[in-house]
Structures are given as structure tokens and as C-alpha cells.
Coordinates of C-alpha atoms in Angstrom, one line a residue:
Chain A
M1 CA 121.7 112.3 105.6
A2 CA 120.1 114.7 107.9
T3 CA 123.5 116.2 108.8
F4 CA 124.3 116.6 105.1
L5 CA 120.9 118.1 104.3
R6 CA 121.6 120.7 107.3
R7 CA 125.0 121.5 106.0
T8 CA 124.2 121.9 102.7
C9 CA 121.3 124.3 103.4
R10 CA 123.0 126.1 106.4
L11 CA 124.7 128.7 104.6
H12 CA 121.7 129.4 102.4
Q13 CA 119.5 129.3 105.4
Q14 CA 121.5 131.8 107.1
M15 CA 121.4 134.1 104.1
S16 CA 117.7 133.5 103.9
G17 CA 117.1 134.5 107.6
A18 CA 119.2 137.5 107.1
R19 CA 117.3 138.3 103.8
R20 CA 114.0 137.7 105.9
Y21 CA 115.1 140.3 108.4
I22 CA 115.9 142.7 105.9
Q23 CA 112.6 142.2 103.9
R24 CA 110.7 142.7 107.1
H25 CA 112.5 146.1 107.7
S26 CA 112.4 147.0 104.1
L27 CA 108.6 146.5 104.1
R28 CA 108.7 149.4 106.6
F29 CA 110.6 151.4 104.3
V30 CA 107.5 153.3 103.0
S31 CA 106.4 155.2 105.8
T32 CA 103.7 157.8 105.9
S33 CA 105.0 159.4 109.2
D34 CA 107.2 162.7 109.3
K35 CA 109.9 160.8 111.6
K36 CA 113.2 160.3 109.8
E37 CA 114.1 156.9 108.8
S38 CA 116.6 155.1 110.9
N39 CA 119.6 153.5 109.1
L40 CA 117.9 150.0 108.5
S41 CA 117.4 148.1 105.2
I42 CA 119.9 147.0 102.7
P43 CA 117.7 147.0 99.5
F44 CA 118.7 144.4 96.9
T45 CA 117.2 142.6 93.9
P46 CA 117.2 139.2 92.7
E47 CA 119.8 140.3 90.1
D48 CA 122.1 141.2 93.1
I49 CA 122.0 137.5 94.0
A50 CA 122.3 136.1 90.4
D51 CA 125.4 137.9 89.4
E52 CA 128.5 136.8 91.3
T53 CA 130.3 140.1 91.7
K54 CA 127.3 141.8 93.1
R55 CA 126.4 138.9 95.2
K56 CA 129.9 139.1 96.7
E57 CA 129.5 142.9 97.4
L58 CA 126.0 142.1 98.9
H59 CA 127.5 139.5 101.1
K60 CA 130.2 142.0 102.5
R61 CA 127.6 144.8 103.1
L62 CA 125.3 142.2 105.0
E63 CA 128.4 140.9 106.9
E64 CA 129.1 144.5 107.9
H65 CA 125.6 145.3 108.7
F66 CA 125.1 142.1 110.8
K67 CA 128.6 141.9 112.5
D68 CA 127.1 142.7 115.9
E69 CA 124.2 140.5 115.3
D70 CA 123.8 137.3 117.2
L71 CA 122.7 134.5 114.7
N72 CA 121.9 132.2 117.4
S73 CA 119.3 134.3 119.1
P74 CA 115.9 133.2 119.3
K75 CA 114.5 135.8 117.0
N76 CA 116.9 134.8 114.0
R77 CA 116.3 131.1 114.6
I78 CA 115.6 129.0 111.2
P79 CA 113.0 126.4 111.9
Y80 CA 113.0 122.9 110.7
G81 CA 109.4 123.6 109.3
Y82 CA 107.3 121.8 112.0
E83 CA 106.7 124.3 114.5
E84 CA 107.4 128.4 114.0
N85 CA 107.1 129.4 117.7
V86 CA 108.5 126.6 119.9
P87 CA 111.9 125.5 119.2
E88 CA 111.8 122.3 121.3
V89 CA 108.8 121.0 119.7
D90 CA 110.0 121.8 116.3
K91 CA 113.3 119.8 117.2
F92 CA 111.5 117.1 118.7
N93 CA 109.1 116.5 115.7
Y94 CA 112.0 116.7 113.3
H95 CA 113.8 114.0 115.2
T96 CA 110.6 112.0 115.7
V97 CA 109.8 111.9 111.8
W98 CA 113.5 110.9 111.1
W99 CA 113.2 108.3 113.5
F100 CA 109.8 106.8 112.1
W101 CA 110.6 107.3 108.5
F102 CA 114.1 106.6 108.2
V103 CA 115.7 104.6 111.2
I104 CA 112.8 102.2 111.7
P105 CA 111.9 101.3 108.2
V106 CA 115.7 100.8 107.2
I107 CA 116.4 98.5 110.3
V108 CA 113.1 96.7 109.8
G109 CA 113.4 96.6 106.2
I110 CA 116.9 95.1 106.3
A111 CA 116.1 92.6 109.0
I112 CA 112.9 91.6 106.8
F113 CA 114.8 91.3 103.5
N114 CA 117.7 89.4 105.1
F115 CA 115.8 87.0 107.5
S116 CA 112.2 86.9 106.6
L117 CA 112.8 86.8 103.0
N118 CA 115.5 84.2 103.1
D119 CA 115.7 81.8 100.0
Y120 CA 113.1 84.0 98.4
G121 CA 112.1 82.2 95.3
L122 CA 113.4 79.0 96.3
R123 CA 116.8 79.6 94.9
S124 CA 118.9 77.9 97.6
W125 CA 116.5 75.1 97.8
S126 CA 116.5 74.5 93.9
E127 CA 120.3 74.5 94.0
R128 CA 120.4 71.8 96.9
E129 CA 118.0 69.8 95.1
A130 CA 119.8 69.8 91.9
R131 CA 122.9 68.5 93.6
L132 CA 121.0 65.7 95.2
V133 CA 119.4 64.7 92.0
M134 CA 123.0 64.9 90.2
E135 CA 124.4 62.4 93.0
E136 CA 121.5 60.4 92.6
R137 CA 121.7 60.0 88.9
E138 CA 125.6 59.5 89.2
K139 CA 125.0 56.5 91.4
K140 CA 122.6 54.9 88.7
G141 CA 124.9 55.9 86.0
L142 CA 122.4 57.9 84.1
P143 CA 123.3 61.3 82.5
Y144 CA 122.5 64.5 84.4
V145 CA 119.8 65.7 82.0
A146 CA 117.9 63.0 79.8
K147 CA 115.8 63.8 76.6
N148 CA 112.8 62.3 78.2
Y149 CA 111.6 63.2 81.5
I150 CA 109.2 60.3 81.6
D151 CA 110.1 56.9 80.2
P152 CA 108.0 56.8 76.9
S153 CA 107.2 53.3 77.2
K154 CA 105.0 54.2 80.2
I155 CA 102.9 56.9 78.5
E156 CA 99.4 55.5 77.4
L157 CA 98.1 57.7 74.5
P158 CA 94.4 57.6 73.4
S159 CA 93.6 55.4 70.2
E160 CA 92.6 56.7 66.9
E161 CA 89.1 56.1 67.5
D162 CA 89.1 58.2 70.8
I163 CA 90.6 61.1 69.0
E164 CA 88.1 61.1 66.3
A165 CA 85.3 61.6 68.9
W166 CA 86.9 64.8 70.1
D167 CA 86.9 68.1 68.8
V168 CA 90.8 69.1 68.7
K169 CA 91.7 72.7 68.1
I170 CA 95.3 73.3 67.2
K171 CA 96.2 77.1 67.4
I172 CA 99.5 78.4 66.3
Chain B
M1 CA 94.5 91.8 109.1
G2 CA 96.9 92.8 111.8
L3 CA 97.9 95.7 110.0
L4 CA 94.3 97.1 109.8
I5 CA 94.0 96.4 113.5
L6 CA 97.1 98.4 114.0
M7 CA 95.9 101.3 112.1
A8 CA 92.7 101.4 113.8
L9 CA 94.2 101.4 117.3
N10 CA 96.9 104.1 116.3
C11 CA 94.2 106.4 114.9
F12 CA 92.1 105.9 118.2
C13 CA 95.2 106.9 120.4
V14 CA 96.1 109.8 118.1
M15 CA 92.4 111.2 118.6
F16 CA 93.5 112.0 122.1
L17 CA 96.4 114.2 121.4
N18 CA 96.4 118.0 121.0
K19 CA 95.3 119.2 117.3
K20 CA 98.9 120.6 116.8
D21 CA 100.5 117.2 117.5
Q22 CA 98.1 115.2 115.7
T23 CA 99.5 116.0 112.2
V24 CA 103.1 114.9 113.1
A25 CA 101.7 111.8 115.2
V26 CA 99.6 110.7 112.1
V27 CA 102.7 111.2 109.8
N28 CA 104.8 109.0 112.3
C29 CA 102.1 106.5 112.4
F30 CA 102.2 106.0 108.6
G31 CA 105.9 105.3 109.0
V32 CA 105.4 102.6 111.2
W33 CA 102.7 101.1 109.4
S34 CA 104.8 101.0 106.4
A35 CA 107.4 99.3 108.3
F36 CA 104.9 96.8 109.5
S37 CA 103.6 96.2 106.1
L38 CA 107.2 94.9 105.2
M39 CA 106.3 91.8 107.2
Y40 CA 103.8 90.7 104.2
W41 CA 106.8 90.7 101.8
G42 CA 107.8 87.5 103.3
G43 CA 108.2 84.3 101.2
S44 CA 107.5 83.5 97.6
G45 CA 103.8 82.8 96.5
V46 CA 101.2 84.0 99.1
S47 CA 102.2 85.5 102.4
R48 CA 101.6 83.3 105.3
E49 CA 101.0 86.3 107.8
S50 CA 98.3 87.8 105.6
L51 CA 96.1 84.9 105.2
S52 CA 92.4 85.0 106.5
E53 CA 89.1 84.5 105.5
L54 CA 88.9 88.0 103.9
F55 CA 92.5 88.7 102.9
C56 CA 95.2 87.2 100.9
V57 CA 98.6 89.0 99.9
D58 CA 101.3 88.1 97.6
I59 CA 104.2 90.2 96.3
Y60 CA 102.1 92.5 94.0
S61 CA 99.7 93.1 96.8
S62 CA 102.3 93.9 99.6
S63 CA 104.4 96.2 97.2
M64 CA 101.3 98.2 96.8
I65 CA 100.5 98.2 100.3
S66 CA 103.8 99.4 101.3
L67 CA 103.6 102.0 98.7
S68 CA 100.2 103.2 99.6
L69 CA 101.1 103.7 103.3
W70 CA 104.5 105.6 102.4
I71 CA 102.7 108.0 99.7
C72 CA 99.8 108.8 102.1
G73 CA 102.1 109.7 104.9
I74 CA 104.2 111.8 102.5
S75 CA 101.1 113.5 101.4
I76 CA 100.5 114.9 104.8
L77 CA 104.1 115.9 105.6
V78 CA 104.1 118.1 102.4
S79 CA 100.9 119.5 103.0
S80 CA 101.9 122.3 105.4
C81 CA 100.8 125.0 102.7
M82 CA 97.3 123.8 103.0
T83 CA 96.9 124.8 106.6
N84 CA 96.1 128.3 105.9
L85 CA 93.5 127.5 103.2
R86 CA 89.9 126.9 103.6
G87 CA 88.4 123.9 105.7
V88 CA 89.8 122.5 108.8
F89 CA 93.1 120.9 108.1
N90 CA 92.6 117.9 110.5
S91 CA 89.8 116.8 108.1
Y92 CA 92.5 116.5 105.6
L93 CA 94.2 114.1 107.9
I94 CA 90.9 112.1 108.4
L95 CA 90.4 112.0 104.6
V96 CA 94.0 110.6 103.8
T97 CA 93.6 108.1 106.6
L98 CA 90.4 106.9 105.3
L99 CA 91.8 106.7 101.9
C100 CA 94.7 104.8 102.8
F101 CA 92.6 102.3 104.9
L102 CA 90.3 101.9 101.7
L103 CA 93.5 101.4 99.7
V104 CA 95.2 99.0 102.0
Q105 CA 92.1 96.7 102.1
C106 CA 91.6 96.9 98.2
F107 CA 95.0 95.5 97.8
M108 CA 94.5 93.0 100.3
V109 CA 90.9 91.4 99.6
N110 CA 90.3 87.9 98.2
T111 CA 87.2 88.6 96.1
L112 CA 86.8 90.6 93.1
A113 CA 83.6 91.9 94.0
M114 CA 84.9 93.6 97.2
F115 CA 87.8 94.6 95.3
Y116 CA 85.5 96.6 92.9
V117 CA 83.5 98.2 95.8
L118 CA 86.8 99.6 97.4
F119 CA 88.3 100.5 93.9
E120 CA 85.2 102.9 93.6
S121 CA 85.1 104.0 97.1
T122 CA 88.6 105.3 96.9
L123 CA 87.2 108.1 94.5
I124 CA 85.1 109.7 97.1
P125 CA 88.0 111.0 99.6
L126 CA 90.0 112.2 96.5
A127 CA 87.1 114.1 95.1
S128 CA 86.8 115.6 98.5
I129 CA 90.3 116.5 98.9
I130 CA 90.3 118.1 95.5
G131 CA 86.9 119.7 96.0
I132 CA 87.9 121.3 99.4
W133 CA 91.5 122.1 99.1
G134 CA 91.6 122.7 95.3
G135 CA 93.2 125.5 93.8
Q136 CA 90.8 127.2 91.4
I137 CA 86.9 127.1 90.7
E138 CA 87.8 124.8 87.8
R139 CA 88.3 122.2 90.2
V140 CA 84.6 121.2 90.1
P141 CA 84.6 120.2 86.4
S142 CA 87.9 118.3 87.0
I143 CA 86.2 116.3 89.7
Q144 CA 83.1 115.7 87.3
Y145 CA 85.6 114.5 84.6
M146 CA 87.3 112.1 87.1
A147 CA 84.3 110.7 88.5
A148 CA 82.7 110.3 85.1
Y149 CA 85.6 108.3 83.5
T150 CA 86.2 106.3 86.6
V151 CA 82.6 105.3 87.3
G152 CA 81.6 105.1 83.7
G153 CA 84.6 103.1 82.7
S154 CA 84.2 100.6 85.3
F155 CA 80.6 100.1 85.2
P156 CA 80.8 96.9 82.6
L157 CA 83.3 95.7 85.3
L158 CA 80.7 95.6 87.7
L159 CA 78.1 93.7 85.4
I160 CA 80.8 91.1 84.8
F161 CA 81.5 90.5 88.5
T162 CA 78.0 90.2 89.3
T163 CA 77.4 87.8 86.4
M164 CA 80.5 85.9 88.0
E165 CA 78.7 85.9 91.3
V166 CA 75.5 84.9 90.1
H167 CA 76.7 82.0 88.0
A168 CA 79.9 80.8 89.5
G169 CA 78.7 81.5 93.0
S170 CA 81.9 83.3 93.8
S171 CA 84.5 85.8 92.5
F172 CA 87.3 84.6 94.6
M173 CA 90.1 85.3 92.4
W174 CA 92.6 82.7 93.8
F175 CA 90.5 79.9 92.8
I176 CA 88.6 81.0 89.7
S177 CA 90.5 80.3 86.5
M178 CA 88.6 81.0 83.2
K179 CA 89.7 80.0 79.8
T180 CA 88.3 81.5 76.9
T181 CA 89.4 81.3 73.3
S182 CA 86.5 83.2 71.8
L183 CA 87.3 86.8 70.5
N184 CA 84.6 88.7 72.1
W185 CA 86.0 92.5 72.4
L186 CA 83.1 93.7 74.5
F187 CA 83.9 91.1 77.1
W188 CA 87.6 92.0 77.3
G189 CA 86.8 95.6 76.8
G190 CA 84.5 95.5 79.9
C191 CA 86.9 93.8 82.0
F192 CA 89.9 96.1 81.5
L193 CA 88.2 99.3 80.7
G194 CA 88.0 100.5 84.2
F195 CA 91.4 99.8 84.9
L196 CA 92.7 101.3 81.6
I197 CA 91.0 104.5 82.6
K198 CA 92.6 104.7 86.1
L199 CA 95.9 104.1 85.0
P200 CA 95.4 106.1 82.6
A201 CA 95.9 104.5 79.2
F202 CA 95.9 106.4 76.0
P203 CA 93.1 107.4 74.8
F204 CA 91.3 107.5 78.2
H205 CA 93.9 109.9 79.9
A206 CA 92.0 113.1 79.5
W207 CA 90.8 113.3 83.1
L208 CA 94.4 113.2 84.5
P209 CA 95.9 116.4 83.6
K210 CA 92.7 118.4 84.7
A211 CA 92.7 116.4 88.2
H212 CA 96.3 117.1 88.7
V213 CA 96.3 120.8 88.1
Q214 CA 93.2 121.4 90.3
A215 CA 94.5 119.0 93.1
P216 CA 96.5 120.6 96.0
V217 CA 99.9 119.2 96.7
G218 CA 98.9 116.3 99.0
G219 CA 96.0 115.2 96.7
S220 CA 98.5 115.2 93.5
V221 CA 101.0 113.0 95.4
I222 CA 98.3 110.5 96.4
L223 CA 96.8 110.6 93.0
A224 CA 100.2 110.0 91.2
G225 CA 101.7 108.0 93.8
I226 CA 99.2 105.3 94.5
L227 CA 95.9 105.8 92.9
L228 CA 97.0 105.2 89.4
K229 CA 98.6 102.2 90.3
L230 CA 95.2 100.7 91.3
G231 CA 94.5 100.1 87.5
G232 CA 97.7 98.2 87.1
Y233 CA 97.0 96.0 90.2
G234 CA 93.4 95.3 88.7
I235 CA 94.8 94.1 85.5
T236 CA 97.1 92.1 87.2
R237 CA 94.3 90.2 89.0
M238 CA 92.2 90.0 85.9
M239 CA 94.9 88.5 84.1
M240 CA 95.4 85.7 86.6
L241 CA 91.6 85.2 86.4
F242 CA 91.8 84.4 82.7
S243 CA 95.2 82.7 82.8
Y244 CA 97.0 85.3 80.7
T245 CA 95.0 84.4 77.3
L246 CA 94.3 88.0 76.1
E247 CA 96.3 87.5 72.7
S248 CA 94.6 89.9 70.2
F249 CA 93.1 92.3 72.5
G250 CA 96.5 92.4 74.5
I251 CA 98.0 93.3 71.3
L252 CA 95.5 95.9 70.5
V253 CA 96.1 97.7 74.0
M254 CA 99.8 97.5 73.5
S255 CA 99.4 99.4 70.2
F256 CA 97.5 102.0 71.8
S257 CA 100.1 102.2 74.7
I258 CA 102.9 102.6 72.4
V259 CA 101.2 105.3 70.7
G260 CA 100.4 106.9 73.9
S261 CA 103.9 106.9 75.3
V262 CA 105.0 109.0 72.2
Y263 CA 101.9 111.1 72.3
G264 CA 102.4 111.6 76.2
A265 CA 106.1 112.6 75.6
F266 CA 105.3 115.0 72.7
M267 CA 102.5 116.8 75.0
C268 CA 105.2 117.0 77.7
L269 CA 107.6 118.9 75.3
R270 CA 104.9 121.8 74.7
Q271 CA 103.7 122.4 78.3
S272 CA 104.2 125.4 80.2
D273 CA 102.2 124.3 83.2
I274 CA 104.5 122.3 85.4
K275 CA 101.6 120.1 86.8
K276 CA 100.2 119.4 83.4
L277 CA 103.8 118.6 82.2
I278 CA 104.2 115.9 85.2
A279 CA 100.5 114.5 84.5
Y280 CA 101.4 113.9 80.6
S281 CA 104.8 112.3 81.9
S282 CA 102.8 109.9 84.1
V283 CA 100.7 108.9 80.9
S284 CA 104.0 108.1 79.1
H285 CA 105.4 106.0 82.0
M286 CA 102.2 104.2 82.6
A287 CA 102.2 103.3 78.7
F288 CA 105.1 101.2 79.5
S289 CA 103.6 99.3 82.4
I290 CA 100.5 98.6 80.3
M291 CA 103.0 97.4 77.6
G292 CA 104.5 95.0 80.2
L293 CA 101.2 93.8 81.7
F294 CA 99.4 93.1 78.3
S295 CA 102.6 91.2 76.9
C296 CA 101.4 88.2 79.2
T297 CA 104.9 87.5 79.9
E298 CA 106.8 87.1 83.2
V299 CA 109.3 89.6 82.0
G300 CA 106.6 92.2 81.1
M301 CA 104.9 91.7 84.6
V302 CA 108.5 92.4 86.3
G303 CA 109.1 95.5 84.2
A304 CA 105.4 96.7 84.7
Y305 CA 105.7 96.4 88.5
I306 CA 109.0 98.1 88.7
M307 CA 107.7 101.1 86.9
L308 CA 104.6 101.0 89.0
V309 CA 106.4 101.1 92.2
S310 CA 109.4 103.5 91.0
H311 CA 106.8 105.9 89.3
G312 CA 105.0 105.6 92.6
F313 CA 107.9 107.3 94.4
I314 CA 109.4 109.7 91.4
S315 CA 106.1 111.2 90.4
P316 CA 105.1 112.4 93.9
G317 CA 108.6 113.9 94.2
L318 CA 108.2 115.9 91.3
F319 CA 104.9 117.2 92.4
V320 CA 106.4 118.1 96.0
L321 CA 109.0 120.1 94.2
S322 CA 106.6 121.9 92.0
G323 CA 104.4 122.6 95.0
I324 CA 107.4 124.0 97.0
N325 CA 108.6 126.2 94.0
S326 CA 105.1 127.4 92.7
E327 CA 104.4 128.4 96.5
M328 CA 107.3 130.7 96.3
V329 CA 106.5 132.6 93.0
H330 CA 102.9 131.9 93.1
S331 CA 102.5 130.4 89.7
R332 CA 102.9 127.1 88.2
K333 CA 104.3 128.5 84.7
I334 CA 107.8 126.8 84.4
K335 CA 109.6 130.1 83.2
V336 CA 108.2 131.9 86.1
M337 CA 109.4 129.2 88.6
S338 CA 112.8 129.8 87.5
D339 CA 112.8 132.9 89.8
G340 CA 112.1 130.5 92.7
V341 CA 115.1 128.2 91.7
R342 CA 117.4 131.4 91.4
A343 CA 116.5 132.4 94.9
A344 CA 116.8 128.8 96.3
P345 CA 119.7 126.9 94.3
S346 CA 119.1 123.8 96.4
L347 CA 115.9 123.3 94.5
G348 CA 117.8 123.3 91.3
F349 CA 119.8 120.5 92.4
F350 CA 116.5 118.4 93.8
W351 CA 115.0 119.3 90.3
L352 CA 118.0 117.8 88.4
V353 CA 117.9 114.6 90.6
M354 CA 114.1 114.1 90.0
I355 CA 114.1 114.9 86.4
M356 CA 117.0 112.4 85.8
A357 CA 115.0 109.7 88.0
N358 CA 112.0 110.5 86.0
L359 CA 113.9 110.1 82.6
G360 CA 115.3 106.7 83.7
V361 CA 119.0 107.5 84.2
P362 CA 120.7 104.7 85.7
P363 CA 120.9 103.6 88.6
C364 CA 117.2 104.6 88.9
P365 CA 115.2 101.4 88.5
V366 CA 112.8 103.0 85.7
I367 CA 115.7 102.2 83.2
I368 CA 115.2 98.4 84.2
S369 CA 111.6 98.7 83.5
E370 CA 111.7 100.6 80.4
V371 CA 114.3 97.7 79.0
L372 CA 112.1 95.0 80.1
S373 CA 108.9 96.3 78.7
V374 CA 110.8 97.2 75.3
V375 CA 112.2 93.6 75.4
C376 CA 108.7 92.2 75.6
V377 CA 107.1 94.6 72.9
I378 CA 110.0 94.0 70.5
A379 CA 109.8 90.2 70.8
L380 CA 106.1 90.6 69.1
Y381 CA 106.6 93.2 66.5
P382 CA 110.4 94.3 65.9
W383 CA 109.5 97.4 63.9
V384 CA 107.6 99.0 66.9
F385 CA 111.3 100.0 67.9
V386 CA 110.9 103.1 65.8
L387 CA 108.1 104.4 67.8
L388 CA 109.9 103.6 71.0
L389 CA 112.9 105.4 69.8
M390 CA 111.0 108.5 69.2
Y391 CA 109.7 108.0 73.0
F392 CA 113.1 108.1 74.2
I393 CA 114.4 111.1 72.2
L394 CA 111.2 113.0 73.1
S395 CA 111.3 112.0 76.8
G396 CA 114.9 113.0 76.9
A397 CA 114.1 116.4 75.1
Y398 CA 111.2 117.4 77.4
S399 CA 113.4 116.3 80.5
F400 CA 116.3 118.5 79.4
S401 CA 113.9 121.3 78.4
L402 CA 112.2 121.3 81.8
Y403 CA 115.5 121.7 83.6
C404 CA 116.8 124.4 81.4
Q405 CA 113.7 126.4 81.7
L406 CA 113.9 126.0 85.6
T407 CA 117.6 127.0 85.9
R408 CA 118.4 128.9 82.8
T409 CA 115.7 131.0 82.1
K410 CA 116.7 134.7 81.4
K411 CA 114.6 136.9 83.5
K412 CA 112.4 139.2 81.1
I413 CA 109.4 140.3 83.7
K414 CA 110.7 142.0 86.8
M415 CA 109.3 140.2 89.5
K416 CA 109.5 140.5 93.3
V417 CA 110.2 137.0 94.9
F418 CA 109.1 136.7 98.4
F419 CA 111.9 134.6 99.9
N420 CA 110.2 131.7 101.5
E421 CA 112.9 129.5 102.6
V422 CA 112.8 125.9 101.6
T423 CA 112.3 124.3 104.8
L424 CA 114.1 121.0 106.0
K425 CA 110.7 119.5 106.1
D426 CA 110.1 119.7 102.6
M427 CA 113.6 118.3 101.8
S428 CA 113.1 115.5 104.2
A429 CA 110.0 114.4 102.3
L430 CA 111.9 114.7 99.1
Y431 CA 114.5 112.3 100.6
F432 CA 111.9 109.8 101.9
L433 CA 110.6 109.8 98.5
F434 CA 113.8 108.9 96.9
Y435 CA 115.7 106.5 99.2
P436 CA 113.2 103.5 98.8
L437 CA 114.2 103.5 95.1
A438 CA 117.5 102.0 96.2
E439 CA 115.6 99.1 97.6
V440 CA 113.6 98.7 94.7
L441 CA 117.0 98.7 92.7
F442 CA 118.5 95.9 94.7
K443 CA 115.6 93.9 95.1
W444 CA 114.1 94.4 91.5
D445 CA 113.7 90.6 90.9
L446 CA 111.4 90.0 93.8
W447 CA 108.3 90.4 91.3
A448 CA 109.8 87.7 89.3
M449 CA 109.8 84.9 92.0
M450 CA 106.1 84.2 91.9

């Protein structure tokens, strides 16, 4: 997933890095000195990016401008977002965050959900228990499911005199 | 208890690191704590590992604990734009860690009185976060609104718990079971008002858009991700106490929540501020969880918790995206934010994914929750389907409208967009908010196994 994200964003980020380079130089375009400007910036607007034809022309101009530029040099580094100045710390933090937020929760989560949550809700137990009860009833010649769970002759109901003394409420 | 000890020990170790390393260290600690909290998901009923004198955890608690730890960690990860603002950023780390500590205890405690104390105490760190790192001067009235609603609404609950402690001698929620057939609206209102305000339920939702708009990105993430869920969890525990015998009061609340879902969707349709839109979208979604909770059915409870957990991941994702996008264009207006999406097309993809997840497009688990909640409501009153149909149409409309405004707005005002690239750190945070939804999807029946 990390590789996918990197690849998805790599071209955009390279262009962003190039744009950032251009922007920095473009900002120095307004100068109060008498010196002649060097051949710096390639000014562009968001419309140049939105329109496909203009975007292709801009890419060509940028490629021509940056053909001798080393994109892997430290000044053109695209940071992961954790540390701007020290690339080693930036990369280390990126790796640790992915380790603690993806690798460990996924492995520990899968382990827990497969082993600790085994037979969650007693599903396996209930199936085993049902088979045992079925075997027992087969031996006794009883049906699997009976209308009465308890033998009605063993139920003791209160007498009419007892019920008269109670305040019975029936809610429907 | 082991989790709290681990949290305290880790915080103690982090104190000795460099200030620069402390942020990433704390973020990583939250990841470890979340993985550790998965241990509490073991078994049906109450978790054996969590049992102690003070704490007892079941599936509802454990899901909320894991969610709290995850969301608080993400809120620190996405708060890099706050490093340049007023105050010391390390104090933000302390506030979030403290808030998480209180939340974890809140979801673990046995007694309702302690639960109330911790429920109220979570307001203080959040108010501090909004007050110190909030965007505008209007953050002061927003904190006042939030505090007034929360404290005022839960004051009757304090009276009820105090009475319970005095008369019953205990508010130990696992043993007490009260059955009442008397229709006492004041009593039911007092029990649930504080939690309904927290969720927030229509018509007590007014504080949420104000709080979200004024809160920083990290604050919005925590508020939407976990603090709203405190209300749902509190309702679950109160219902457990009263053995699900709400009846008429439950029907009244469900009626309000159905209207609230339509209202929230309608308000989303006419918003131009992205954070207000996401806040009203939260109101709509929480209405579904209220419907599920107050239906007093197992199907409803499952639907409610799937919504609470899913929304806890998706809504912070939307706020993270809005934070990234609004930082690029320095505005929360949706049409202006389209410039940022044009500058960074990858944001368009992330917006699409998050908006679809928020809408409830399968395979996002929100659709399961909506179906289960609708089933509960329609089983009671079939004609309610008309209002729910309106909600589904409106929610599709505002989601589609939001996406179109973000990606297809024709630029009318010439604006210079300062290209601030979307960092891999921000995209990692979005991914960390999205991938746990797969776990929720595959194990959605966990909440049905009580």
C-alpha cells in the first residue's frame, strides 16, 4: 500500500517539486535592483495545468529547463512529511509509523480475531450441542423438536384463589 | 487495567525523548495501544482479561476503546499544520493523551456515577484544544455553546445517579436492573437528554456545527470520531439498566431522529462551508444510530453500533481531507477548495472515496447499518418509509453536489494557489482511517453476539 501510494504520487510530487523550485525563483522575479534578470522562471498559471494541451506544452518546457537538473539531489528531495531537514529521520519516522499503525495492528488483529475470538457467540458449541441432543432423542425415539419443552403434567399453576389476590396487568 | 498501566508507562518513557521525536513517538504509542486493546475483544459477553474491581469490558466497550485510541493517534498525526500556531505543540500532545486516557476509562468503568464523572471531564481537554488552537475569535462562543449544552443537558442525569447511589446503595451497572411501567417523561428525559445532546440528536444539535467549524483539524477528528460516540455508549448502558423497556419514549425519540436525519441532509445540501457540511452530515448519520438504539431490538443495536464505529472512521477522514484542502487555499468554502483539488488531483480521488463511504455505498459498512436501522423503524411504522426515502435521496444529492463542486467548479475568481504538496504523511493518515473499515465489514456480526 505504501508503494502504491508512493507510485501514485511520485509523478505529481516530482512536478510539485519542480513547481516549488519555479515558484521560489518566480517570487524573486519582482526585483528592485538594476541588475539584469538571469534566465530563470517559467511562469505559469493554474489554467496551464487544467488544460491538457497547455499542460503538455508546460511539461515540455519544464523538461527542457530541468534536463540537466539532478532530481535526486538533496535540494530537490520530496519529504515524507515528518521532517523537512533530515532525510534519514524523515524516512525512519515514515517506516515506524507504518510499522506501528499497519503491520502490528493487522498481524495482532488477525491473530486475535482468529485465535482469541474463536467460537465467538458460541456458534460451534451450539452446533455440537444440537447434534448431541439429536442423537439422544433418536435413541429415545422422540422427535427432534417437541411442542412442549417441559412436560405439561409437571407444571404447577397457582389456584384461582391465589390469582384473585394478585394484581395482574396484561399489556398488549 | 493493563492497558491503562501500559499507557502510563509509555507516556513516562516518551517524556525523556527529544521534543522533535516526541510527536512521532506518541503517535506510535497510540498504534501500540490500539493493538493491545484488541485483546479486550476476546469472547462473547464480558471480557475476562478486563475484569477487575473498577473495570469491566464487553464488545460495546471494547469497540469504543479501540476506536478512541485509533482516532486520538490519527488526530496527532494530522496536526502538523498546527505546529506554527499559537501555544506549544507538545501541550497538544499532552491534552490529546489525557483526553484519550479519560475516554478509555470512561468506556471501561463499572459504575454509572464514575462513568458520568469521566463523561463530563472529557469536555475540558476538548474545550482547551478548541480554545487554544481554534481558527477564529468565534471559537469562544462555540466553546460556550458546547459546554452549556453538554453540562446543562446532563445535569438531570447527575440527579438520577445521585438518587440511585443514595437509595440503591450502588450504581454498578452490571447488576442493577430497574423495571418501570410508569410513563414518566421527565424521568426518561433526564436519563437520556445528556446523551442525546452529545450524539447529537435533533433538535439538540446546534452546538455541533459551531464546534466543528472553530475546532482545529485534530480537534474535529477527535470530536467527530469518538466524542459523539460517548452519547451512543451512554444510551446503551442506560438501556441495559432499564432492561429495554422504553416504549413510548423510545418511539418519540425515534420520530425526532427520523425528522432529524431528513433535516440534516437538507442542511447539508445548502452548505457552502465544508466543515459545517460534514457536521450536519454527522447529525444525519447519528440519527440512524439513535433509531437503532431506541428501537430496543438486537437488530437495532447491531445497526447502531456499526454506524457508530464506521462513522468514527469516515467522518474524521472527511475532516482530514477538508483540513488538507483548506490549508492549500486558506478557505473553507467548497467552491474555492476546488482550486486545491485542481492543483492536487490525488485529492479528488480521496474525496470521491470518502464521500462514497459517507454516503453508504457498498462495501462500506454504513449500508449495513442503514439497512438494519430502517428495518427496525419500518417494523414499527411502515409509513415512515416515505421520510427515509427523502433522506436517501437528499443524502445522495448532497454527496454528489459536494463532489461536483470540489472537482468540477469553473473558476470564476482568479486566485493564486500556493502549491503546498499533499504529503505522504497526510495520505497515510487517510489510509489508516479507511482500512479498519474492512475489519468492521467482515466482522459486522460481532455486536450481535451478546
